[in-house]
Short mmCIF file of C-alpha atoms and ligand atoms in Angstrom, two decimals:
data_model
loop_
_atom_site.label_atom_id
_atom_site.label_comp_id
_atom_site.label_asym_id
_atom_site.label_seq_id
_atom_site.Cartn_x
_atom_site.Cartn_y
_atom_site.Cartn_z
CA MET A 821 -0.56 -26.80 -5.87
CA ARG A 822 0.83 -24.12 -3.55
CA ILE A 823 -0.09 -20.50 -4.24
CA MET A 824 1.53 -17.52 -2.56
CA VAL A 825 -1.05 -14.73 -2.30
CA THR A 826 0.36 -11.41 -1.12
CA GLY A 827 -1.94 -8.86 0.51
CA GLY A 828 -4.42 -11.64 1.30
CA LEU A 829 -5.73 -9.84 4.40
CA GLY A 830 -6.95 -6.89 2.32
CA PHE A 831 -10.19 -6.36 0.43
CA ILE A 832 -9.52 -8.13 -2.90
CA GLY A 833 -6.73 -10.46 -1.72
CA SER A 834 -8.97 -11.94 1.00
CA GLN A 835 -11.74 -12.49 -1.56
CA MET A 836 -9.15 -14.34 -3.69
CA VAL A 837 -8.09 -16.50 -0.72
CA ARG A 838 -11.69 -17.42 0.09
CA TRP A 839 -12.51 -18.05 -3.59
CA ILE A 840 -9.52 -20.36 -4.16
CA LEU A 841 -10.13 -22.36 -0.99
CA GLU A 842 -13.80 -22.79 -1.93
CA GLN A 843 -13.33 -23.52 -5.65
CA VAL A 844 -9.96 -25.18 -6.23
CA PRO A 845 -9.21 -28.75 -5.11
CA ASP A 846 -5.79 -29.84 -3.82
CA VAL A 847 -4.53 -26.34 -3.20
CA ASP A 848 -2.86 -24.60 -0.32
CA ILE A 849 -2.25 -20.93 0.24
CA LEU A 850 0.60 -19.02 1.77
CA ASN A 851 -0.75 -15.56 2.52
CA VAL A 852 2.09 -13.02 2.82
CA ASP A 853 0.63 -9.89 4.39
CA ALA A 854 2.38 -7.24 6.48
CA LEU A 855 -0.90 -6.34 8.26
CA THR A 856 -0.94 -2.63 7.56
CA TYR A 857 -3.97 -0.53 8.58
CA ALA A 858 -5.80 -2.03 5.55
CA GLY A 859 -5.16 -5.67 6.43
CA ASN A 860 -7.54 -7.53 8.72
CA PRO A 861 -7.23 -11.18 9.79
CA ALA A 862 -11.02 -11.19 10.30
CA ASN A 863 -11.36 -11.11 6.50
CA VAL A 864 -10.31 -14.76 6.29
CA GLU A 865 -11.11 -15.90 9.81
CA GLU A 866 -13.15 -18.92 8.67
CA TYR A 867 -9.90 -20.37 7.28
CA ALA A 868 -7.57 -19.40 10.14
CA HIS A 869 -7.37 -23.02 11.34
CA ASP A 870 -7.67 -24.70 7.93
CA ALA A 871 -4.63 -26.87 7.17
CA ARG A 872 -4.64 -25.53 3.58
CA TYR A 873 -4.12 -21.93 4.72
CA ARG A 874 -1.24 -20.14 6.40
CA TRP A 875 -0.69 -16.43 7.03
CA VAL A 876 2.90 -15.20 7.15
CA GLN A 877 3.27 -11.69 8.56
CA ALA A 878 5.97 -10.18 6.36
CA SER A 879 6.51 -7.25 4.02
CA ILE A 880 6.98 -7.98 0.33
CA ALA A 881 9.71 -5.32 0.36
CA ASP A 882 11.78 -7.28 2.92
CA ARG A 883 13.84 -9.90 1.13
CA ALA A 884 15.27 -11.39 4.33
CA GLN A 885 11.79 -11.99 5.76
CA LEU A 886 10.47 -13.48 2.53
CA GLU A 887 13.25 -15.69 1.28
CA PRO A 888 12.75 -18.59 3.74
CA TRP A 889 9.17 -18.95 2.50
CA PHE A 890 10.37 -19.38 -1.06
CA ALA A 891 13.27 -21.60 -0.02
CA ASP A 892 11.25 -23.95 2.23
CA GLN A 893 8.06 -24.24 0.21
CA ALA A 894 7.70 -25.20 -3.43
CA VAL A 895 5.60 -22.27 -4.62
CA ASP A 896 3.71 -22.91 -7.88
CA ALA A 897 2.42 -19.38 -8.41
CA VAL A 898 2.55 -15.92 -6.85
CA ILE A 899 -0.47 -13.58 -7.00
CA ASN A 900 0.70 -10.14 -5.95
CA PHE A 901 -2.09 -8.04 -4.43
CA ALA A 902 -0.03 -6.43 -1.65
CA ALA A 903 -0.02 -2.67 -2.08
CA GLU A 904 -0.69 0.68 -0.59
CA SER A 905 -3.98 1.16 -2.41
CA HIS A 906 -5.63 4.46 -1.45
CA VAL A 907 -5.16 7.48 -3.73
CA ASP A 908 -5.90 10.09 -1.02
CA ARG A 909 -3.19 8.63 1.23
CA SER A 910 -0.68 8.72 -1.63
CA ILE A 911 -1.40 12.43 -2.06
CA GLN A 912 -0.45 12.94 1.60
CA SER A 913 2.74 10.86 1.36
CA GLY A 914 3.97 8.87 -1.61
CA ALA A 915 7.03 7.17 -0.10
CA PRO A 916 5.25 4.11 1.40
CA PHE A 917 3.65 3.57 -2.02
CA VAL A 918 7.03 3.41 -3.72
CA VAL A 919 8.41 1.05 -1.06
CA THR A 920 5.60 -1.50 -1.19
CA ASN A 921 4.26 -1.11 -4.71
CA VAL A 922 7.56 -0.76 -6.58
CA LEU A 923 10.37 -2.13 -4.41
CA GLY A 924 8.10 -4.85 -2.99
CA THR A 925 7.14 -6.02 -6.47
CA GLN A 926 10.80 -6.10 -7.54
CA VAL A 927 11.84 -8.10 -4.45
CA LEU A 928 9.03 -10.62 -4.99
CA LEU A 929 9.87 -11.01 -8.68
CA GLU A 930 13.54 -11.66 -7.92
CA LEU A 931 12.69 -14.31 -5.33
CA ALA A 932 10.16 -15.93 -7.65
CA ARG A 933 12.81 -16.11 -10.34
CA GLN A 934 15.54 -17.37 -8.02
CA TYR A 935 13.28 -20.16 -6.71
CA HIS A 936 11.85 -21.06 -10.12
CA VAL A 937 8.23 -20.18 -9.41
CA PRO A 938 6.46 -21.15 -12.65
CA ARG A 939 4.10 -18.14 -12.82
CA PHE A 940 3.87 -14.63 -11.32
CA LEU A 941 0.59 -12.71 -11.59
CA HIS A 942 0.78 -9.02 -10.79
CA VAL A 943 -2.47 -7.25 -9.88
CA SER A 944 -2.47 -3.78 -11.40
CA THR A 945 -5.13 -1.14 -12.01
CA ASP A 946 -6.81 0.97 -14.69
CA GLU A 947 -5.35 4.05 -12.96
CA VAL A 948 -2.00 3.45 -14.69
CA TYR A 949 -3.57 4.72 -17.94
CA GLY A 950 -4.39 8.14 -16.50
CA SER A 951 -7.64 10.01 -17.13
CA LEU A 952 -10.15 9.98 -20.01
CA GLY A 953 -12.43 12.69 -21.36
CA PRO A 954 -16.14 12.01 -21.93
CA THR A 955 -15.48 9.33 -24.57
CA GLY A 956 -13.04 6.49 -25.25
CA GLN A 957 -11.78 3.47 -23.33
CA PHE A 958 -8.41 2.22 -22.16
CA ARG A 959 -6.92 -0.71 -24.08
CA GLU A 960 -3.94 -2.82 -23.02
CA THR A 961 -1.89 -0.88 -25.59
CA SER A 962 -2.89 2.56 -24.27
CA PRO A 963 0.06 4.63 -23.01
CA LEU A 964 0.79 4.72 -19.29
CA GLU A 965 -0.01 8.24 -18.08
CA PRO A 966 -0.51 7.91 -14.31
CA ASN A 967 -1.44 11.03 -12.37
CA SER A 968 -1.55 10.33 -8.62
CA PRO A 969 1.48 9.10 -6.66
CA TYR A 970 -0.47 5.84 -6.15
CA ALA A 971 -1.05 5.39 -9.88
CA ALA A 972 2.58 6.29 -10.64
CA SER A 973 3.80 3.61 -8.24
CA LYS A 974 1.50 1.02 -9.83
CA ALA A 975 2.69 1.99 -13.33
CA ALA A 976 6.31 1.69 -12.19
CA ALA A 977 5.54 -1.77 -10.79
CA ASP A 978 4.03 -2.82 -14.13
CA MET A 979 7.25 -1.73 -15.85
CA VAL A 980 9.34 -3.73 -13.41
CA VAL A 981 7.20 -6.83 -14.08
CA LEU A 982 7.38 -6.44 -17.87
CA ALA A 983 11.14 -5.92 -17.66
CA ALA A 984 11.47 -9.31 -15.92
CA SER A 985 9.59 -10.91 -18.79
CA ARG A 986 11.69 -9.24 -21.48
CA THR A 987 15.07 -9.57 -19.78
CA TYR A 988 14.84 -13.03 -18.21
CA GLN A 989 11.79 -14.55 -19.97
CA GLN A 990 10.29 -14.86 -16.49
CA ASP A 991 6.71 -16.12 -16.73
CA VAL A 992 4.62 -13.12 -15.68
CA VAL A 993 1.09 -11.88 -16.37
CA ILE A 994 -0.47 -8.54 -15.43
CA THR A 995 -4.14 -7.75 -14.79
CA ARG A 996 -5.45 -4.18 -14.82
CA CYS A 997 -8.88 -3.86 -13.26
CA SER A 998 -11.37 -1.05 -12.77
CA ASN A 999 -12.92 -0.03 -9.41
CA ASN A 1000 -14.04 -2.92 -7.23
CA TYR A 1001 -16.89 -2.98 -4.73
CA GLY A 1002 -18.19 -5.66 -2.38
CA PRO A 1003 -17.83 -6.96 1.18
CA TYR A 1004 -14.75 -6.36 3.37
CA GLN A 1005 -13.67 -3.16 1.56
CA PHE A 1006 -11.88 -0.78 3.91
CA PRO A 1007 -14.22 2.13 4.74
CA GLU A 1008 -11.90 4.82 3.41
CA LYS A 1009 -13.03 4.00 -0.16
CA LEU A 1010 -16.10 5.68 -1.66
CA ILE A 1011 -18.77 2.98 -1.39
CA PRO A 1012 -18.04 1.54 2.08
CA LEU A 1013 -17.36 5.06 3.40
CA PHE A 1014 -20.76 6.29 2.23
CA VAL A 1015 -22.64 3.17 3.32
CA THR A 1016 -21.14 3.08 6.81
CA ASN A 1017 -21.41 6.86 7.26
CA GLY A 1018 -25.05 6.51 6.23
CA LEU A 1019 -25.61 3.79 8.84
CA GLU A 1020 -23.96 6.02 11.46
CA GLY A 1021 -25.93 9.14 10.52
CA ARG A 1022 -22.86 10.91 9.17
CA PRO A 1023 -22.55 12.97 5.95
CA TRP A 1024 -21.21 11.80 2.59
CA PRO A 1025 -18.24 13.92 1.42
CA LEU A 1026 -18.52 14.16 -2.38
CA TYR A 1027 -15.36 15.54 -3.99
CA GLY A 1028 -15.43 18.43 -6.47
CA ASP A 1029 -18.52 18.52 -8.69
CA GLY A 1030 -19.25 14.81 -8.11
CA ARG A 1031 -19.17 14.12 -11.87
CA ASN A 1032 -15.98 11.99 -11.95
CA VAL A 1033 -16.71 8.62 -13.51
CA ARG A 1034 -15.46 5.16 -12.55
CA ASP A 1035 -16.23 1.71 -14.03
CA TRP A 1036 -17.45 -0.59 -11.23
CA LEU A 1037 -16.97 -4.36 -10.91
CA HIS A 1038 -18.00 -6.69 -8.11
CA VAL A 1039 -14.93 -8.09 -6.35
CA SER A 1040 -16.02 -11.71 -6.92
CA ASP A 1041 -15.99 -11.11 -10.69
CA HIS A 1042 -12.49 -9.63 -10.36
CA VAL A 1043 -10.98 -12.63 -8.55
CA ARG A 1044 -12.56 -15.05 -11.04
CA ALA A 1045 -10.86 -13.07 -13.82
CA ILE A 1046 -7.54 -13.25 -11.98
CA TRP A 1047 -7.86 -17.01 -11.70
CA ASP A 1048 -8.60 -17.27 -15.42
CA VAL A 1049 -5.50 -15.20 -16.25
CA LEU A 1050 -3.34 -17.10 -13.76
CA THR A 1051 -4.29 -20.49 -15.17
CA ARG A 1052 -4.85 -19.71 -18.87
CA GLY A 1053 -3.40 -16.28 -19.67
CA LYS A 1054 -0.44 -15.98 -22.03
CA SER A 1055 2.97 -15.31 -20.53
CA GLY A 1056 4.15 -11.71 -20.77
CA GLN A 1057 0.63 -10.41 -21.48
CA ILE A 1058 -1.52 -7.70 -19.91
CA TYR A 1059 -5.28 -8.23 -19.44
CA ASN A 1060 -7.74 -5.40 -18.80
CA ILE A 1061 -10.69 -6.28 -16.55
CA GLY A 1062 -13.78 -4.07 -16.44
CA GLY A 1063 -17.40 -4.13 -15.36
CA HIS A 1064 -19.22 -2.32 -18.21
CA THR A 1065 -20.72 -0.21 -15.41
CA GLU A 1066 -19.66 3.40 -15.75
CA LYS A 1067 -21.13 5.63 -13.05
CA SER A 1068 -20.45 9.14 -11.84
CA ASN A 1069 -19.95 9.57 -8.12
CA TRP A 1070 -23.27 11.44 -8.07
CA GLU A 1071 -25.01 8.40 -9.52
CA ILE A 1072 -23.37 6.18 -6.92
CA ALA A 1073 -24.61 8.50 -4.16
CA GLU A 1074 -28.11 8.45 -5.67
CA ASP A 1075 -28.18 4.65 -5.88
CA LEU A 1076 -26.97 4.33 -2.28
CA ARG A 1077 -29.47 6.92 -1.04
CA ALA A 1078 -32.29 4.98 -2.70
CA ILE A 1079 -31.22 1.68 -1.09
CA LEU A 1080 -30.65 3.20 2.35
CA GLY A 1081 -33.66 5.53 2.19
CA LEU A 1082 -31.64 8.66 3.01
CA PRO A 1083 -32.45 12.30 2.14
CA ALA A 1084 -30.48 14.34 -0.44
CA SER A 1085 -29.04 16.37 2.45
CA VAL A 1086 -26.74 13.47 3.39
CA VAL A 1087 -24.48 14.51 0.48
CA THR A 1088 -21.96 17.22 1.42
CA MET A 1089 -19.95 18.78 -1.40
CA VAL A 1090 -16.31 19.14 -0.34
CA SER A 1091 -13.15 20.40 -2.02
CA ASP A 1092 -11.78 18.22 -4.79
CA ARG A 1093 -9.05 15.57 -4.56
CA LEU A 1094 -5.80 16.99 -5.94
CA GLY A 1095 -5.19 15.84 -9.52
CA HIS A 1096 -8.54 14.00 -9.48
CA ASP A 1097 -8.79 11.75 -12.57
CA ARG A 1098 -12.00 12.60 -14.41
CA ARG A 1099 -12.99 9.32 -15.98
CA TYR A 1100 -11.84 5.71 -16.27
CA ALA A 1101 -13.35 3.22 -18.74
CA MET A 1102 -12.01 -0.18 -19.74
CA ASP A 1103 -12.02 -2.02 -23.02
CA ALA A 1104 -11.90 -5.60 -21.71
CA GLN A 1105 -12.45 -7.41 -25.00
CA LYS A 1106 -9.11 -9.22 -24.83
CA ILE A 1107 -9.89 -11.24 -21.69
CA THR A 1108 -13.36 -12.01 -23.04
CA LYS A 1109 -12.09 -13.15 -26.45
CA GLU A 1110 -9.06 -15.11 -25.20
CA LEU A 1111 -10.33 -16.54 -21.92
CA GLY A 1112 -14.13 -16.25 -22.13
CA TRP A 1113 -14.35 -14.11 -18.97
CA GLU A 1114 -17.25 -11.72 -18.51
CA PRO A 1115 -18.68 -10.00 -15.45
CA ARG A 1116 -21.61 -11.91 -13.95
CA ILE A 1117 -22.96 -9.75 -11.15
CA PRO A 1118 -25.18 -6.89 -12.36
CA TRP A 1119 -24.70 -3.56 -10.56
CA GLN A 1120 -28.22 -3.37 -9.11
CA GLN A 1121 -27.86 -6.81 -7.52
CA GLY A 1122 -24.23 -6.35 -6.46
CA ILE A 1123 -24.73 -2.98 -4.81
CA ARG A 1124 -27.86 -4.12 -2.93
CA ASP A 1125 -26.01 -7.21 -1.66
CA THR A 1126 -23.03 -5.05 -0.68
CA VAL A 1127 -25.14 -2.58 1.28
CA ALA A 1128 -26.88 -5.51 2.99
CA TRP A 1129 -23.49 -6.98 3.90
CA TYR A 1130 -22.42 -3.77 5.66
CA GLN A 1131 -25.83 -3.59 7.37
CA ASN A 1132 -25.33 -7.15 8.65
CA HIS A 1133 -21.64 -6.85 9.57
CA GLU A 1134 -21.39 -3.91 11.93
CA ASP A 1135 -19.10 -6.14 14.00
CA TRP A 1136 -16.60 -5.95 11.11
CA TRP A 1137 -16.65 -2.25 10.21
CA ARG A 1138 -17.32 -0.51 13.53
CA PRO A 1139 -13.96 -1.54 15.08
CA VAL A 1140 -12.20 -0.61 11.84
CA LYS A 1141 -13.73 2.85 11.86
CA SER A 1142 -13.01 3.41 15.51
CA GLY A 1143 -9.32 2.53 15.20
CA ALA A 1144 -6.87 3.21 12.38
CA TYR A 1145 -9.47 4.89 10.25
CA ARG A 1146 -10.38 7.52 12.82
CA GLU A 1147 -6.72 8.21 13.52
CA TYR A 1148 -6.11 8.61 9.80
CA TYR A 1149 -8.88 11.13 9.43
CA ARG A 1150 -7.69 13.01 12.51
CA GLN A 1151 -4.24 13.31 10.98
CA GLN A 1152 -5.44 14.23 7.50
CA TYR A 1153 -8.40 16.43 8.21
CA GLY A 1154 -7.83 17.80 11.71
CA GLU A 1155 -9.12 17.20 15.22
CA GLY A 1156 -12.38 19.04 14.59
CA ASN A 1157 -13.84 16.60 12.12
CA PRO A 1158 -12.42 13.12 12.49
CA ASP A 1159 -15.46 11.11 11.56
CA SER A 1160 -17.12 12.67 8.58
CA GLY A 1161 -14.20 12.71 6.17
CA VAL A 1162 -15.15 16.29 5.29
CA ARG A 1163 -12.10 18.45 4.74
CA ASN A 1164 -11.70 21.35 7.11
CA SER A 1165 -10.05 23.68 4.60
P1 NAD B 1988 -6.24 -3.11 0.39
O1 NAD B 1988 -5.63 -1.80 0.75
O2 NAD B 1988 -7.62 -3.42 0.86
O3 NAD B 1988 -5.30 -4.30 0.87
C1 NAD B 1988 -3.91 -4.26 0.73
C2 NAD B 1988 -3.32 -5.41 1.54
O4 NAD B 1988 -1.90 -5.43 1.31
C3 NAD B 1988 -3.53 -5.27 3.05
O5 NAD B 1988 -3.94 -6.50 3.61
C4 NAD B 1988 -2.16 -4.87 3.57
O6 NAD B 1988 -1.92 -5.31 4.90
C5 NAD B 1988 -1.24 -5.56 2.57
N1 NAD B 1988 0.08 -4.91 2.45
C6 NAD B 1988 0.33 -3.57 2.31
N2 NAD B 1988 1.66 -3.36 2.26
C7 NAD B 1988 2.25 -4.60 2.33
C8 NAD B 1988 3.59 -5.04 2.28
N3 NAD B 1988 4.62 -4.19 2.19
N4 NAD B 1988 3.83 -6.38 2.36
C9 NAD B 1988 2.80 -7.26 2.49
N5 NAD B 1988 1.52 -6.88 2.55
C10 NAD B 1988 1.24 -5.57 2.46
O7 NAD B 1988 -6.14 -3.17 -1.21
P2 NAD B 1988 -7.18 -3.76 -2.27
O8 NAD B 1988 -8.20 -2.74 -2.57
O9 NAD B 1988 -7.58 -5.12 -1.83
O10 NAD B 1988 -6.23 -3.86 -3.55
C11 NAD B 1988 -5.44 -5.03 -3.76
C12 NAD B 1988 -4.66 -4.86 -5.06
O11 NAD B 1988 -5.56 -4.65 -6.14
C13 NAD B 1988 -3.73 -3.64 -5.05
O12 NAD B 1988 -2.54 -4.02 -5.72
C14 NAD B 1988 -4.48 -2.59 -5.85
O13 NAD B 1988 -3.58 -1.71 -6.50
C15 NAD B 1988 -5.22 -3.47 -6.85
N6 NAD B 1988 -6.50 -2.93 -7.37
C16 NAD B 1988 -7.46 -2.49 -6.52
C17 NAD B 1988 -8.69 -2.05 -7.04
C18 NAD B 1988 -9.80 -1.57 -6.10
O14 NAD B 1988 -10.81 -1.08 -6.60
N7 NAD B 1988 -9.67 -1.71 -4.80
C19 NAD B 1988 -8.91 -2.06 -8.41
C20 NAD B 1988 -7.87 -2.50 -9.25
C21 NAD B 1988 -6.69 -2.95 -8.72
O1 DAU B 1989 -9.70 2.28 -10.52
C1 DAU B 1989 -9.10 1.33 -9.68
C2 DAU B 1989 -8.72 2.00 -8.37
O2 DAU B 1989 -9.95 2.22 -7.67
C3 DAU B 1989 -7.76 1.17 -7.53
O3 DAU B 1989 -6.55 1.05 -8.21
C4 DAU B 1989 -7.55 1.84 -6.16
O4 DAU B 1989 -6.75 1.01 -5.34
C5 DAU B 1989 -8.89 2.05 -5.50
O5 DAU B 1989 -8.71 2.74 -4.28
C6 DAU B 1989 -9.81 2.84 -6.42
O6 DAU B 1989 -9.34 4.20 -6.59
P1 DAU B 1989 -10.34 5.44 -6.63
O7 DAU B 1989 -9.58 6.66 -6.30
O8 DAU B 1989 -11.13 5.44 -7.89
O9 DAU B 1989 -11.34 4.98 -5.44
P2 DAU B 1989 -11.98 5.82 -4.22
O10 DAU B 1989 -12.99 4.93 -3.58
O11 DAU B 1989 -10.96 6.46 -3.37
O12 DAU B 1989 -12.76 6.99 -5.00
C7 DAU B 1989 -13.76 6.69 -5.98
C8 DAU B 1989 -14.28 8.02 -6.52
O13 DAU B 1989 -15.03 8.66 -5.47
C9 DAU B 1989 -13.21 9.01 -6.91
O14 DAU B 1989 -13.65 9.75 -8.03
C10 DAU B 1989 -13.07 9.92 -5.70
C11 DAU B 1989 -14.49 9.95 -5.15
N1 DAU B 1989 -14.60 10.09 -3.69
C12 DAU B 1989 -13.90 9.23 -2.89
C13 DAU B 1989 -13.98 9.32 -1.51
C14 DAU B 1989 -13.18 8.40 -0.62
C15 DAU B 1989 -15.45 11.05 -3.14
O15 DAU B 1989 -16.11 11.81 -3.87
N2 DAU B 1989 -15.54 11.12 -1.78
C16 DAU B 1989 -14.82 10.32 -0.93
O16 DAU B 1989 -14.94 10.46 0.31
#
């Protein structure tokens, strides 16, 4: 079986590549990744010379670059992770999000259809549903009410995927997952930013009142769910994936402070993210009932292991923070404060 994984040099895509190569016999992987700031070949370096693995540097939005890989290889399934994934970046500039997340998904779908790829799994997000108040959960039937430019581009991509199912009966499935944490996450996202800042003696910028709530899932539980949907999910269906672990950003900071042994003063309240969604919560009964999937890694274990991973892998995150990441923060937040992530205004 040949699987095309897109975005396989990123946080979740690389976990998927490693998981498949460890768990699935007689498989090979074509990893299509453009190597943006968020992609890192080190994430899959143990497989760089494995005959079952090949990385193709190409954009999913570039049909001419991609088509030979569909034409020359019999692809059995596409798993589309490739995306611009960071909400704060989308608030600065939404255009790259539309190009990769919407156009890229459309280009991939068309090629998959043209070359008769039997199944296309699109990796989406709970953010397409918008924001919840203190109660309630998102179901697969909840309306799409995205708020950030990132979420809007992901919702548009979901529509494009569903249209291919309805118009052409193309075999597609969509997964919508809550916030992931774990190793190899780019240190612009909350947990790796706080952990690595903590290890560097830098402050933790907490947006707004710090009471926004996310539902957290370990990345290894997410990729196992994706595999279950890829291999056993029903064509044309959407599957929510969640961790049953709702936490405010304050609670996350408290848990991380306890593990790292840091004082309360490490937390620095900063101005809020524009249009900051208040709360996400997933009803993931469908994937449990239909496919038997449930999260396995409890938060307390997963977060301790994750912190330990960053403590033991400075060789991974220090170069990342000293390169693209620092430049990003210089551009977004000004020359005076490139490292802390604290907004100047
Ligand atoms: P990431 O930013 O860590 O990785 C994205 C990867 O996509 C990078 O390797 C990058 O080089 C690649 N890429 C970007 N543009 C590309 C293009 N045009 N062509 C080919 N490759 C390109 O992202 P992530 O956090 O691993 O998220 C992966 C997917 O999962 C995304 O679709 C995201 O929307 C979704 N998702 C993420 C989370 C989360 O908590 N991180 C939760 C739910 C869903
Ligand atoms: O819910 C799934 C989504 O989770 C994915 O679709 C996105 O790709 C992924 O980036 C993530 O989006 P969030 O915006 O929820 O993640 P982020 O880590 O950026 O922020 C988590 C929360 O922490 C959010 O409420 C904003 C807050 N935050 C974030 C950063 C980076 C802070 O308070 N301070 C920070 O410095």
